[in-house]
mmCIF file of C-alpha atoms and ligand atoms in Angstrom:
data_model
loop_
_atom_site.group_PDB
_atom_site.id
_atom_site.type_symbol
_atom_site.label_atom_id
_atom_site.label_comp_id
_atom_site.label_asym_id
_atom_site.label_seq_id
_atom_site.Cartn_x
_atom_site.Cartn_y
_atom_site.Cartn_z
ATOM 1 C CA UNK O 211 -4.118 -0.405 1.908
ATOM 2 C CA UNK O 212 -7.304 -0.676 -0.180
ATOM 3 C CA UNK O 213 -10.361 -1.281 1.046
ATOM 4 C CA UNK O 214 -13.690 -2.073 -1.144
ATOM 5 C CA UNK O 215 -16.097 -4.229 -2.814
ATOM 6 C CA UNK O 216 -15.856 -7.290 -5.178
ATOM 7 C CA UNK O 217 -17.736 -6.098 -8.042
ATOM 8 C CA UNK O 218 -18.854 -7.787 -11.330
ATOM 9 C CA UNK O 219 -15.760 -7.357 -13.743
ATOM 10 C CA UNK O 220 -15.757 -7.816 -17.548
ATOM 11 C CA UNK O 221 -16.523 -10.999 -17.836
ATOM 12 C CA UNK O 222 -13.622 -12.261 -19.635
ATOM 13 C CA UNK O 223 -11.545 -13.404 -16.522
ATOM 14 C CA UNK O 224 -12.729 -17.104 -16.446
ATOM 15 C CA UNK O 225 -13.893 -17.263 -19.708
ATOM 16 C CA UNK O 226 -11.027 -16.266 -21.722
ATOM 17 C CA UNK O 227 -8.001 -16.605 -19.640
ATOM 18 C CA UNK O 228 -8.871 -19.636 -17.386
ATOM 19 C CA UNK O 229 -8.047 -16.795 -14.238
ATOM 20 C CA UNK O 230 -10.499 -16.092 -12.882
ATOM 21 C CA UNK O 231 -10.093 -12.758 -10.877
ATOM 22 C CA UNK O 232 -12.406 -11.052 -8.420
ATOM 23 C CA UNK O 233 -12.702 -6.889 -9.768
ATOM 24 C CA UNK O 234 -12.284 -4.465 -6.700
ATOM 25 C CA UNK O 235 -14.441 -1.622 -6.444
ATOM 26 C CA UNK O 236 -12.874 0.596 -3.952
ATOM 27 C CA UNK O 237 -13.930 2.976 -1.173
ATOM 28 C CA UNK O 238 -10.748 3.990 0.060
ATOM 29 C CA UNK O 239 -7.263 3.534 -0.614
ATOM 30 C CA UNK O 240 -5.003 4.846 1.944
ATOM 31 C CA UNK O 241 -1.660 6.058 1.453
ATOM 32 C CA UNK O 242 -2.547 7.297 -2.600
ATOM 33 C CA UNK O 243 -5.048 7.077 -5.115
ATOM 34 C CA UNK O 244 -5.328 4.982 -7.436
ATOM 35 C CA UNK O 245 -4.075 7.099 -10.295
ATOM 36 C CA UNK O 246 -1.074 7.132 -8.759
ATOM 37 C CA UNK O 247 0.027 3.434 -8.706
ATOM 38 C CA UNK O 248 1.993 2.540 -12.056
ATOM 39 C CA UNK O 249 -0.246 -0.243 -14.214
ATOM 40 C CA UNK O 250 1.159 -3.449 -13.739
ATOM 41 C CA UNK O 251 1.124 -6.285 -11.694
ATOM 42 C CA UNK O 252 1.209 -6.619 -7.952
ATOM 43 C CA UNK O 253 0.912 -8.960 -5.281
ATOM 44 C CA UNK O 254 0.115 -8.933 -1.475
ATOM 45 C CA UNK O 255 -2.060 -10.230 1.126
ATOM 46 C CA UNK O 256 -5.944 -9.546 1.034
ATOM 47 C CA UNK O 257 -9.054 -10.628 3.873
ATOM 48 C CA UNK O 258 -12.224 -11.095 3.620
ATOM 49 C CA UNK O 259 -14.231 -8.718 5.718
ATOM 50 C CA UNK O 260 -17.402 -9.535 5.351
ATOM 51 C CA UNK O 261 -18.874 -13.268 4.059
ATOM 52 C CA UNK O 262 -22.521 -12.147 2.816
ATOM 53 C CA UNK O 263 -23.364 -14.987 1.337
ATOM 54 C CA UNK O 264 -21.707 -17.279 3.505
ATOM 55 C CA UNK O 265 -19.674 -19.437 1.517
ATOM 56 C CA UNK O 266 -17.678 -22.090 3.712
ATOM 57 C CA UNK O 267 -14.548 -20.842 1.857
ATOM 58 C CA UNK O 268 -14.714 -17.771 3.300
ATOM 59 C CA UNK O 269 -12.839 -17.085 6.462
ATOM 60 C CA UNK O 270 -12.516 -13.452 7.689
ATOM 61 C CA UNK O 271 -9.764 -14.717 10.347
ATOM 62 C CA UNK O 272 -7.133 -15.489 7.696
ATOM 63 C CA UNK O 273 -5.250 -13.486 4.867
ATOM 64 C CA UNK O 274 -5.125 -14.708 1.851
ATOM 65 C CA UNK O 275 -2.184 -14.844 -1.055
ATOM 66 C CA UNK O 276 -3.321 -12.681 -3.950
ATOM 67 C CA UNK O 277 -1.915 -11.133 -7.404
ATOM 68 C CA UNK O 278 -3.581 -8.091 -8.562
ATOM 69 C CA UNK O 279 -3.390 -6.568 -11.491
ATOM 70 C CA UNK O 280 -4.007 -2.835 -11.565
ATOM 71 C CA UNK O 281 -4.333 -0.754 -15.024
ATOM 72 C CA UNK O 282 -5.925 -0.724 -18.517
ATOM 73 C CA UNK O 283 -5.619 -4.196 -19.483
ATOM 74 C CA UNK O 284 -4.207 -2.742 -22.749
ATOM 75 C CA UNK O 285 -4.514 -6.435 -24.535
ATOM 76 C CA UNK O 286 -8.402 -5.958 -24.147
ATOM 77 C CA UNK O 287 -8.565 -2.447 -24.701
ATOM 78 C CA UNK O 288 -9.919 -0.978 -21.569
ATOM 79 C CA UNK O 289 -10.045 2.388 -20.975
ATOM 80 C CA UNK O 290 -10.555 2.613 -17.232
ATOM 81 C CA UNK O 291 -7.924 2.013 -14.659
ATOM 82 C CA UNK O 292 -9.134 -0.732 -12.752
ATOM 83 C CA UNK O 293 -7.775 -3.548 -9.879
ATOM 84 C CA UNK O 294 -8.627 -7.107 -9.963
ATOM 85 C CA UNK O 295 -7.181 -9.836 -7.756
ATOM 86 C CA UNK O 296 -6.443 -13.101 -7.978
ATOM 87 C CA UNK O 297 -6.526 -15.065 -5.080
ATOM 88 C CA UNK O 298 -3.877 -17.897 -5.185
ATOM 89 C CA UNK O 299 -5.548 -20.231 -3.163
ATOM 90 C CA UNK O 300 -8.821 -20.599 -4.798
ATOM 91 C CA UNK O 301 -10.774 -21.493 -8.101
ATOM 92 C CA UNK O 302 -13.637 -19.824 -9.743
ATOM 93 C CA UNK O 303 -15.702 -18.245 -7.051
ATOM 94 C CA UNK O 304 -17.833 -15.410 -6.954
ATOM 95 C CA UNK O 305 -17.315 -13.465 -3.926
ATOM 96 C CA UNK O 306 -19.480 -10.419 -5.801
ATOM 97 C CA UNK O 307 -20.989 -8.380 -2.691
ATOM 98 C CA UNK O 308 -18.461 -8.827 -0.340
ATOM 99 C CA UNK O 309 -16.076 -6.238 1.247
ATOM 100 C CA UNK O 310 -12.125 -7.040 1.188
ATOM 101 C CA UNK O 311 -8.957 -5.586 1.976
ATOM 102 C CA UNK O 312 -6.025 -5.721 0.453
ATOM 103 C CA UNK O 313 -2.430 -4.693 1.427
ATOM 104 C CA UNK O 314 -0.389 -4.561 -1.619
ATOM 105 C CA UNK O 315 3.656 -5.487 -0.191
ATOM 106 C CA UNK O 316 5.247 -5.433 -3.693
ATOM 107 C CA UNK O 317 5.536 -4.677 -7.415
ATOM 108 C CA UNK O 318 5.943 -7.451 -9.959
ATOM 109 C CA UNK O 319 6.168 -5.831 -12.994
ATOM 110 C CA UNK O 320 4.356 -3.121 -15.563
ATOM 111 C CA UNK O 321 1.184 -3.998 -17.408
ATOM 112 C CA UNK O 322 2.496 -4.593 -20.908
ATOM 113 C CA UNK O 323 0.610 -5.232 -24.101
ATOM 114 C CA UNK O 324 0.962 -9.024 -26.346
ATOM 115 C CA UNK O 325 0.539 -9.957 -29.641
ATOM 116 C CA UNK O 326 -1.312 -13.143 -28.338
ATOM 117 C CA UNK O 327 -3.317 -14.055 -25.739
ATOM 118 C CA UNK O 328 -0.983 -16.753 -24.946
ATOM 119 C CA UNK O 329 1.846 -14.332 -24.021
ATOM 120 C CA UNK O 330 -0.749 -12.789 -21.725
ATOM 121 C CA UNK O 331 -1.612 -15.961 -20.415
ATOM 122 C CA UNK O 332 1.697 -16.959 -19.520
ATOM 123 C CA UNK O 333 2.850 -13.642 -18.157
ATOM 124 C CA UNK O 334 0.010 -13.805 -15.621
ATOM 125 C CA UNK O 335 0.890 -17.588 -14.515
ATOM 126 C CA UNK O 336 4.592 -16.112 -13.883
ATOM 127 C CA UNK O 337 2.673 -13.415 -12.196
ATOM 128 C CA UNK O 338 1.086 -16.285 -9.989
ATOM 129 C CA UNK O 339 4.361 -18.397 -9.274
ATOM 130 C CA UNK O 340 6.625 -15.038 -8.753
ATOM 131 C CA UNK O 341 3.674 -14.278 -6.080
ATOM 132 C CA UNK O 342 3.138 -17.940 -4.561
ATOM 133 C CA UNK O 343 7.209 -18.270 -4.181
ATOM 134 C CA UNK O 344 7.561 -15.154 -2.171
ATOM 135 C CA UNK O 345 4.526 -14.452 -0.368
ATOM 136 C CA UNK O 346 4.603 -15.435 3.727
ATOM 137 C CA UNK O 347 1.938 -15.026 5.546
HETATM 138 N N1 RBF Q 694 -3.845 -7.443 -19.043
HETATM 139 C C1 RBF Q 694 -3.065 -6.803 -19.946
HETATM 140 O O1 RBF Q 694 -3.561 -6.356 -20.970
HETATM 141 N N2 RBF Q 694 -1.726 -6.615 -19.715
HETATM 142 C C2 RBF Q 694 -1.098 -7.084 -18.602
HETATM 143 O O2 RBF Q 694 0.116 -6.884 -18.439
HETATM 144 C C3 RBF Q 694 -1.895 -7.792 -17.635
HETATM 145 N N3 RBF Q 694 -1.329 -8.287 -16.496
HETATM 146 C C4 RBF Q 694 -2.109 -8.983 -15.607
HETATM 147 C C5 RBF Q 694 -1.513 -9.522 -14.448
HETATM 148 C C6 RBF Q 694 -2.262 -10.246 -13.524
HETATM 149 C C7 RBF Q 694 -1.604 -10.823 -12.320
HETATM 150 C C8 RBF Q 694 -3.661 -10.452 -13.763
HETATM 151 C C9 RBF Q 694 -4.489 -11.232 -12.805
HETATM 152 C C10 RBF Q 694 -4.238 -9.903 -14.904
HETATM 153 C C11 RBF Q 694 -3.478 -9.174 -15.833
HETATM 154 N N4 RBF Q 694 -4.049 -8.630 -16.980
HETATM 155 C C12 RBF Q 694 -3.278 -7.958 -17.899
HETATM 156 C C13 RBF Q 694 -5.497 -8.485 -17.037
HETATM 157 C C14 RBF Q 694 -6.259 -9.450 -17.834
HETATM 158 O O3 RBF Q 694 -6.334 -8.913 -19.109
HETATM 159 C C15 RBF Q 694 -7.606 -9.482 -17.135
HETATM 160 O O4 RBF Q 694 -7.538 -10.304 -16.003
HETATM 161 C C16 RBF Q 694 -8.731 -9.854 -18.028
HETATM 162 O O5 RBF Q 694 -8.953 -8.793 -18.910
HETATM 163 C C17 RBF Q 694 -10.020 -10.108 -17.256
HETATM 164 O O6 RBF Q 694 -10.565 -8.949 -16.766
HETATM 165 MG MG1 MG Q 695 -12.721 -10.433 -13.135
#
């Protein structure tokens, strides 16, 4: 299980890709660190514990279906390991500030690099549907 903070990612997630994904800033992860989890993409369930700013959206009762992606993002060039989430059920909000958990239940695949941001782009929304199919909550 992780536990952490939604922090401020690159930028590029709603700009660029039209996914907009929430960058975790951990304070724990229990079980192994976060070197140890292979790059690629993930998916699992993930609540809210804490609603800061309180958004309506936000409901710290439920989980929530998300996709994370954890690694380098090797198509952008990154050079720190770092998890973002995308939460299936919701569009474009800023949830910077608040502290989350996430419970990551199964591998999708290994972070890859494209020759075109469309390939990324449509790995990711297979990401989403392999996710959205097989999640139960
Ligand atoms: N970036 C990559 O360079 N390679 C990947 O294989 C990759 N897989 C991703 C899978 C998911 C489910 C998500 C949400 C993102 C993925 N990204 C990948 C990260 C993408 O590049 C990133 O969201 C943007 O850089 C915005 O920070
Ligand atoms: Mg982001």
């Amino acid at each position: 299980m992780i536990k952490g903070t939604i922090v401020t990612g690159f930028k590029r997630g709603s700009k660029f890709l039209g996914i907009p994904t929430a960058n975790i800033e951990y304070s724990d992860i229990i079980g192994c660190s976060l070197l140890d989890l292979i790059p690629g993409a993930y998916y699992g369930v993930f609540k809210f514990k804490t609603n800061k700013n309180n958004y309506d959206l936000i409901n710290l009762d439920i989980p929530y279906k998300a996709v994370l992606s954890i690694g380098y993002n090797p198509y952008f060039e990154n050079n720190i390991k770092t998890i973002e989430v995308f939460l299936i059920e919701y569009d474009g909000l800023d949830f910077y500030g608040e502290e989350v958990e996430l419970e990551i239940t199964n591998f999708i695949r290994c972070e890859s690099n494209f020759d075109n941001f469309k390939d990324l782009v449509t790995a990711i929304t297979y990401d989403i549907i392999t996710a959205n199919n097989k999640i139960y909550k």
